[in-house]
PDB file of C-alpha atoms in Angstrom:
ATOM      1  CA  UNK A   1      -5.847  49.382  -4.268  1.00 38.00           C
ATOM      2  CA  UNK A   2      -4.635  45.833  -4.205  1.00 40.00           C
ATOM      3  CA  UNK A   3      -1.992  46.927  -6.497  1.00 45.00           C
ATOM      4  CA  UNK A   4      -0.362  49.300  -3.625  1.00 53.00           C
ATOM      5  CA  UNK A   5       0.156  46.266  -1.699  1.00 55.00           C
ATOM      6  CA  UNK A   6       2.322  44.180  -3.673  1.00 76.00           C
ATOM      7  CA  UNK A   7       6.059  44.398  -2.348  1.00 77.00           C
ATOM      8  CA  UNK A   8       8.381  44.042  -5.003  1.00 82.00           C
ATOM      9  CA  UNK A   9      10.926  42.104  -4.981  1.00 79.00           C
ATOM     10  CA  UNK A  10      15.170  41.850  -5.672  1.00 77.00           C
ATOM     11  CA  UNK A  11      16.665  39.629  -8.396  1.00 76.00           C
ATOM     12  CA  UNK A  12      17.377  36.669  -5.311  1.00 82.00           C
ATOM     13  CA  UNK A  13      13.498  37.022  -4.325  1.00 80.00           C
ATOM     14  CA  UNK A  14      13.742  39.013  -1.375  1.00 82.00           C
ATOM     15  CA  UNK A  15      11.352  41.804  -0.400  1.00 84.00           C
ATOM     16  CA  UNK A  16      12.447  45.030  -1.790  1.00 87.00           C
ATOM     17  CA  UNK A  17      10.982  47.692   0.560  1.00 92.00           C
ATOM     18  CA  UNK A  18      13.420  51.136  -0.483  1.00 94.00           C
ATOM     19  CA  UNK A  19      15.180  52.071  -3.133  1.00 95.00           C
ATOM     20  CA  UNK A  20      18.688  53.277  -2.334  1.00 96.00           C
ATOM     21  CA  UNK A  21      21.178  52.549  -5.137  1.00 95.00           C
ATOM     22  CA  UNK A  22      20.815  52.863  -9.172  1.00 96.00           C
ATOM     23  CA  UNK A  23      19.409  50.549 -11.319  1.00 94.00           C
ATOM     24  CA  UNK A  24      15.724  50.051 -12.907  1.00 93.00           C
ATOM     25  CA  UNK A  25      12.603  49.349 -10.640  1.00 93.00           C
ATOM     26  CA  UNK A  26       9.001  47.675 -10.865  1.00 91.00           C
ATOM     27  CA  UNK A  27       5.829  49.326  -9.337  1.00 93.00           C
ATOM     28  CA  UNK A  28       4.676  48.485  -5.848  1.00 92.00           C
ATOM     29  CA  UNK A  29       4.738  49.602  -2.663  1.00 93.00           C
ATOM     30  CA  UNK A  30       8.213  50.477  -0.806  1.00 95.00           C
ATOM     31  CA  UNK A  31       7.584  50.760   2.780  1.00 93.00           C
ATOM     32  CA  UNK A  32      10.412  52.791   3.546  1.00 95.00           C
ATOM     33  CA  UNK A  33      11.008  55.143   0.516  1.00 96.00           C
ATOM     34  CA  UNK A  34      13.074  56.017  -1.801  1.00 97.00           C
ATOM     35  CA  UNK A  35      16.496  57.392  -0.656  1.00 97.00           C
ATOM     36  CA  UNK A  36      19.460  58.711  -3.274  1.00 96.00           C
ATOM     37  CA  UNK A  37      22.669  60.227  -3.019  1.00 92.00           C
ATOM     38  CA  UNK A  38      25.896  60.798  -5.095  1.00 86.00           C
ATOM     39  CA  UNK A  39      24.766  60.675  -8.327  1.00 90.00           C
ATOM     40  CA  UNK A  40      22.726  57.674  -8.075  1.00 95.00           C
ATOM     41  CA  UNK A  41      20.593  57.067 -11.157  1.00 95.00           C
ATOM     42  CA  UNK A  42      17.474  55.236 -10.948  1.00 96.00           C
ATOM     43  CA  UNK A  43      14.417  54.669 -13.665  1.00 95.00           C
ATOM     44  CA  UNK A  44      11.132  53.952 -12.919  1.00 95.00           C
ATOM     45  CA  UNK A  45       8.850  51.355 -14.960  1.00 92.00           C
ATOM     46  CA  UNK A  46       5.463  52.553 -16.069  1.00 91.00           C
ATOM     47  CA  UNK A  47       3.032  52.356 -13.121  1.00 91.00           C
ATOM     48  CA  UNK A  48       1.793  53.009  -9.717  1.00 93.00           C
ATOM     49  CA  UNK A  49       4.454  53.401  -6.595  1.00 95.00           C
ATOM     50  CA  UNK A  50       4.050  54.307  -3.178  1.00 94.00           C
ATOM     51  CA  UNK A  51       6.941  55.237  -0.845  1.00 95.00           C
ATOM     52  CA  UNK A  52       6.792  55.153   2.559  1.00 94.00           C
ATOM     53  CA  UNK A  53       8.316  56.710   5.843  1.00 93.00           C
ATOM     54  CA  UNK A  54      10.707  57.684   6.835  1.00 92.00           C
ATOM     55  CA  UNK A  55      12.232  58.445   3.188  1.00 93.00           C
ATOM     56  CA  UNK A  56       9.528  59.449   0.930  1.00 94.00           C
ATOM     57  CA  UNK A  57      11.179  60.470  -1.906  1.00 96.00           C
ATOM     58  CA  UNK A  58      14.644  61.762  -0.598  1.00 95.00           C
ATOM     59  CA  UNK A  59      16.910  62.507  -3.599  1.00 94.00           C
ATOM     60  CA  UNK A  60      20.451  64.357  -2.585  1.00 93.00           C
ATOM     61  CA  UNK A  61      23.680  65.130  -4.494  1.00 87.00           C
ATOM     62  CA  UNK A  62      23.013  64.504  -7.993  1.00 90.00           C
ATOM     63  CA  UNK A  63      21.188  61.710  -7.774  1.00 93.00           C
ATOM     64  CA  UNK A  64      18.118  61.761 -10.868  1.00 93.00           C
ATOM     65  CA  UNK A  65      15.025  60.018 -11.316  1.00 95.00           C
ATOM     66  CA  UNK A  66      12.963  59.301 -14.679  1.00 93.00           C
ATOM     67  CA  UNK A  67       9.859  57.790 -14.264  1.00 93.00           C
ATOM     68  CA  UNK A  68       7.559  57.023 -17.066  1.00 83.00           C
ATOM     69  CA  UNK A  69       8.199  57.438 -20.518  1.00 73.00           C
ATOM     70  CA  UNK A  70       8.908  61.054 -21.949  1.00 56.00           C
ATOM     71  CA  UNK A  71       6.852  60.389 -24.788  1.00 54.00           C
ATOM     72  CA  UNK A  72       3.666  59.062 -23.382  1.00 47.00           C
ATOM     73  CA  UNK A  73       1.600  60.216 -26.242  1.00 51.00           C
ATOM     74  CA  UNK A  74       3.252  57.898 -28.615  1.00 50.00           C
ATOM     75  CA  UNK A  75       2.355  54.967 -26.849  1.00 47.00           C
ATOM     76  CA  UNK A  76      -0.792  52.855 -27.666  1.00 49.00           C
ATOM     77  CA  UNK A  77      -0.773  52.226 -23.904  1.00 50.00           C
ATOM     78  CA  UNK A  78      -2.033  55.173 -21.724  1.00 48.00           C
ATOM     79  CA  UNK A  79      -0.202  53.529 -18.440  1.00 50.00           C
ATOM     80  CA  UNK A  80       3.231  54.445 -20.042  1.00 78.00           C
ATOM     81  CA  UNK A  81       3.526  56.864 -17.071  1.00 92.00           C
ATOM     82  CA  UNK A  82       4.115  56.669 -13.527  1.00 95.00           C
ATOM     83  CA  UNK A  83       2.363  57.975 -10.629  1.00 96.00           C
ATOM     84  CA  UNK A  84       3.885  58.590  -7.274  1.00 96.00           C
ATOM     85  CA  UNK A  85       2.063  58.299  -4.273  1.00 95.00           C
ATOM     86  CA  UNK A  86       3.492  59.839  -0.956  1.00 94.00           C
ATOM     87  CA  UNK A  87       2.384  57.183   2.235  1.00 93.00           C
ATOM     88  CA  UNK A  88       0.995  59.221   5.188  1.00 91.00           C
ATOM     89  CA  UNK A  89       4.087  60.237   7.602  1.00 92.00           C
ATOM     90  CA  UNK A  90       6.309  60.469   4.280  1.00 93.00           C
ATOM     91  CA  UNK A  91       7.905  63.838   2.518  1.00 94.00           C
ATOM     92  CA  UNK A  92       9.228  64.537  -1.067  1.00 94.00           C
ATOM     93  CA  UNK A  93      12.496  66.727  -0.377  1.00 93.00           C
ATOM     94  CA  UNK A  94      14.575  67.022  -3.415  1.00 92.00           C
ATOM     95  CA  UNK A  95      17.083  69.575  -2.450  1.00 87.00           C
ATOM     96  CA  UNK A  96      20.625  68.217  -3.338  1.00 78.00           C
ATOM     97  CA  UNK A  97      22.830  69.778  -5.333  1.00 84.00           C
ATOM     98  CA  UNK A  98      22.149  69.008  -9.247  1.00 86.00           C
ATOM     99  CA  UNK A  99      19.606  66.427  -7.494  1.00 90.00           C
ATOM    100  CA  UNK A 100      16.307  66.217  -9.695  1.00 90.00           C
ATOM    101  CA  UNK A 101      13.001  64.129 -11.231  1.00 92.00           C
ATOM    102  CA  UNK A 102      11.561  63.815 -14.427  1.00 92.00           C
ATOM    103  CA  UNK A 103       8.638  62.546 -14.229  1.00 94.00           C
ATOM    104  CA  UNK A 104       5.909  61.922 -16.573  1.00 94.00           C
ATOM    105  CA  UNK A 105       1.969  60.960 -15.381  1.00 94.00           C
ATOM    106  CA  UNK A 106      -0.473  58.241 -17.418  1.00 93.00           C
ATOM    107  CA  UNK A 107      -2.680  59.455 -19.571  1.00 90.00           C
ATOM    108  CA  UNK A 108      -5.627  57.303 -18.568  1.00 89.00           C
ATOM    109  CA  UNK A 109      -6.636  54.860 -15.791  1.00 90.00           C
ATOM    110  CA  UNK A 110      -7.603  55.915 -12.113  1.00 91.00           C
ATOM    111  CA  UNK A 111      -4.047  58.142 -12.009  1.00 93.00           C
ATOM    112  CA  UNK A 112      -4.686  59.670 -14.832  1.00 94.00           C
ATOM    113  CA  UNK A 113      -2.260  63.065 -15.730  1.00 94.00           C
ATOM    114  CA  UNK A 114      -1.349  62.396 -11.602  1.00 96.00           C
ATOM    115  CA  UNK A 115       2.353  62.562 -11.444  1.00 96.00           C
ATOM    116  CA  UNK A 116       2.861  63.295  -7.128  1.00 95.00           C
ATOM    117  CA  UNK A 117       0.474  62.390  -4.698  1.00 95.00           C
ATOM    118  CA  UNK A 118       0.435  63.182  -0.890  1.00 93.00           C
ATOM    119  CA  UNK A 119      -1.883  61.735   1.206  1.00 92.00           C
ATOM    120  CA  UNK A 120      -4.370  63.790   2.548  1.00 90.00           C
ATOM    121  CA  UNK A 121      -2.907  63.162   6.454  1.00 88.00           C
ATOM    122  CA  UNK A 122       0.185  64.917   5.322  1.00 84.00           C
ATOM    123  CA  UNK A 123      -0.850  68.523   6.417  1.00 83.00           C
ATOM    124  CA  UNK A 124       2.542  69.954   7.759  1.00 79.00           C
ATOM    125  CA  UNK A 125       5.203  72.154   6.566  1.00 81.00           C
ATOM    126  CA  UNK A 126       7.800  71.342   3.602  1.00 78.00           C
ATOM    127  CA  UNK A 127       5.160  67.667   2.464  1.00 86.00           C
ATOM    128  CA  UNK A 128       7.096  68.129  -0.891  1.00 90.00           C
ATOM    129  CA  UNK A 129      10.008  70.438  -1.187  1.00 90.00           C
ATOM    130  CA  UNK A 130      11.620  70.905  -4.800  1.00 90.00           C
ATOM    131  CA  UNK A 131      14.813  73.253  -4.328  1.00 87.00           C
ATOM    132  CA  UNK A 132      17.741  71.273  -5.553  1.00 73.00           C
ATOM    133  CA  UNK A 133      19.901  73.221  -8.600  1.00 79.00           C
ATOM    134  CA  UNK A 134      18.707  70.117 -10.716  1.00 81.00           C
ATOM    135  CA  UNK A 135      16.323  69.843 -13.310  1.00 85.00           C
ATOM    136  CA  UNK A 136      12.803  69.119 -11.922  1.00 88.00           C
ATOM    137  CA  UNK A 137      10.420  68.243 -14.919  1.00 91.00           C
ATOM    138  CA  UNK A 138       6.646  66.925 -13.893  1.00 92.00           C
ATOM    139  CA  UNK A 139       4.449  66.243 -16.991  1.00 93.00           C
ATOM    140  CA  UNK A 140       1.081  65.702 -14.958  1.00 95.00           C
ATOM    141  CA  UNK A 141      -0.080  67.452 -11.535  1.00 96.00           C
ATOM    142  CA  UNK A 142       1.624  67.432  -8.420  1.00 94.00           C
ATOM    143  CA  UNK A 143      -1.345  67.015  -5.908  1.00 94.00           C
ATOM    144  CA  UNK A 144      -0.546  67.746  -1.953  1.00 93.00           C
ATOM    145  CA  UNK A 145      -4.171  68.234  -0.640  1.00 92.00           C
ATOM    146  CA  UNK A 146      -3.434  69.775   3.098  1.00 91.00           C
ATOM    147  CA  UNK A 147       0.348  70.488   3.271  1.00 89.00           C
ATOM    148  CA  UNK A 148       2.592  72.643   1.815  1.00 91.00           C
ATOM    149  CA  UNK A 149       4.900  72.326  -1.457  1.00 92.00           C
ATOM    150  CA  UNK A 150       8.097  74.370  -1.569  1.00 91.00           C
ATOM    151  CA  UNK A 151       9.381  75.417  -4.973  1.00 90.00           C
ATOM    152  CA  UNK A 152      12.809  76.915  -5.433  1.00 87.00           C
ATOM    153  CA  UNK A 153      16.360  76.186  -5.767  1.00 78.00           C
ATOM    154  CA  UNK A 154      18.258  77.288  -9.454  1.00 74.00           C
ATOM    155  CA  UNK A 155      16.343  76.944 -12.817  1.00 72.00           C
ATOM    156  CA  UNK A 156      15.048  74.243 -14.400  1.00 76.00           C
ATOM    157  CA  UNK A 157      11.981  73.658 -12.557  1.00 85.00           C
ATOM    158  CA  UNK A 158       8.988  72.496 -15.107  1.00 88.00           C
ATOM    159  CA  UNK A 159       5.370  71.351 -13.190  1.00 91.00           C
ATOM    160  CA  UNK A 160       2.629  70.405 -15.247  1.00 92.00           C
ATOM    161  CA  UNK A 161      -0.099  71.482 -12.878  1.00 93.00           C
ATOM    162  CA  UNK A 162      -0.364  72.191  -8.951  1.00 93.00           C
ATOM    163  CA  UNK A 163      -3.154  71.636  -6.707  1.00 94.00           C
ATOM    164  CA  UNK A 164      -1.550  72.310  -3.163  1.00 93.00           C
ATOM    165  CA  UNK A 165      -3.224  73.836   0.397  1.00 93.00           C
ATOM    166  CA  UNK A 166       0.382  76.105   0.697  1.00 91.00           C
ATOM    167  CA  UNK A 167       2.894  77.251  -1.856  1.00 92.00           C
ATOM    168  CA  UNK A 168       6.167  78.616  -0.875  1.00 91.00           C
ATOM    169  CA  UNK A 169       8.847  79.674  -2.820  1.00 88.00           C
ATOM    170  CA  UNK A 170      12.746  79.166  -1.227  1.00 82.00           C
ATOM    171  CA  UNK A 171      15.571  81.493  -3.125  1.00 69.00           C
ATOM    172  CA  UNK A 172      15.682  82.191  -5.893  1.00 58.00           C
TER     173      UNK A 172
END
């Protein structure tokens, strides 16, 4: 758990607590999310995040997130993936146009196969909502204990494994 705690931080040594423009990040906890819009780009290092309210994980118009390395089972070292935990009081809405995640979970360790993880406070409507027209690939389990995931949105929409109180599905 002490892991969660660590704040990471900018390239002047600041505290880094979202992640609102493109570039590459390090694990840690980001108090206030994880907010993209207009194509913004952004790759997660292998690891453990957690993203915090009010954000969560917001992705909008375009914007794309890989996290952990698409070829996991190449690497000698099982933590080549990246598991995302949701803070109590935060969401996961990915519902932009073209907006979507790739995501791919470690293969060993505590998070093992755990791509998404609410926490188990999270018990209303829409805790992660996936309806965006953009690709939406999860190689490990999206886990939302006592809320409700919302699947929908165009085609393209690839989840490992679910283990969710409430499935909806929104359109088509």
């Amino acid at each position: 758990a002490a892991l969660l705690a660590i704040t990471p931080l900018d390239g002047s040594g600041n505290p880094l607590t979202i992640i609102d423009k493109s570039g590459t990040f390090a694990p840690g906890y980001y108090a206030s999310g994880m907010s993209l819009s207009a194509g913004m780009t952004v790759t997660l290092q292998p690891g453990t995040y957690m993203f915090g309210p009010p954000n969560g994980i917001t992705l909008k118009g375009s914007s794309f997130v890989t996290a952990g390395n698409a070829n996991a089972g190449q690497c000698a070292d099982g933590f080549a993936g990246v598991t995302m935990l949701i803070d109590q009081g935060a969401k996961v809405d990915v519902s932009g146009n073209g907006a979507g995640m790739a995501v791919t979970a470690p293969t060993t360790g505590p998070f093992a196969h755990i791509a998404i993880m609410h926490h188990r406070a999270n018990n209303g409507s829409s805790q992660s909502k996936i309806t965006g027209g953009g690709a939406f690939v999860i190689r490990g389990y999206l886990y939302v204990p006592t809320g409700e995931a919302v699947i929908g949105g165009g085609p393209g929409k690839a989840i490992g494994a679910m283990v969710v109180d409430r499935l909806s599905n929104a359109g088509t």
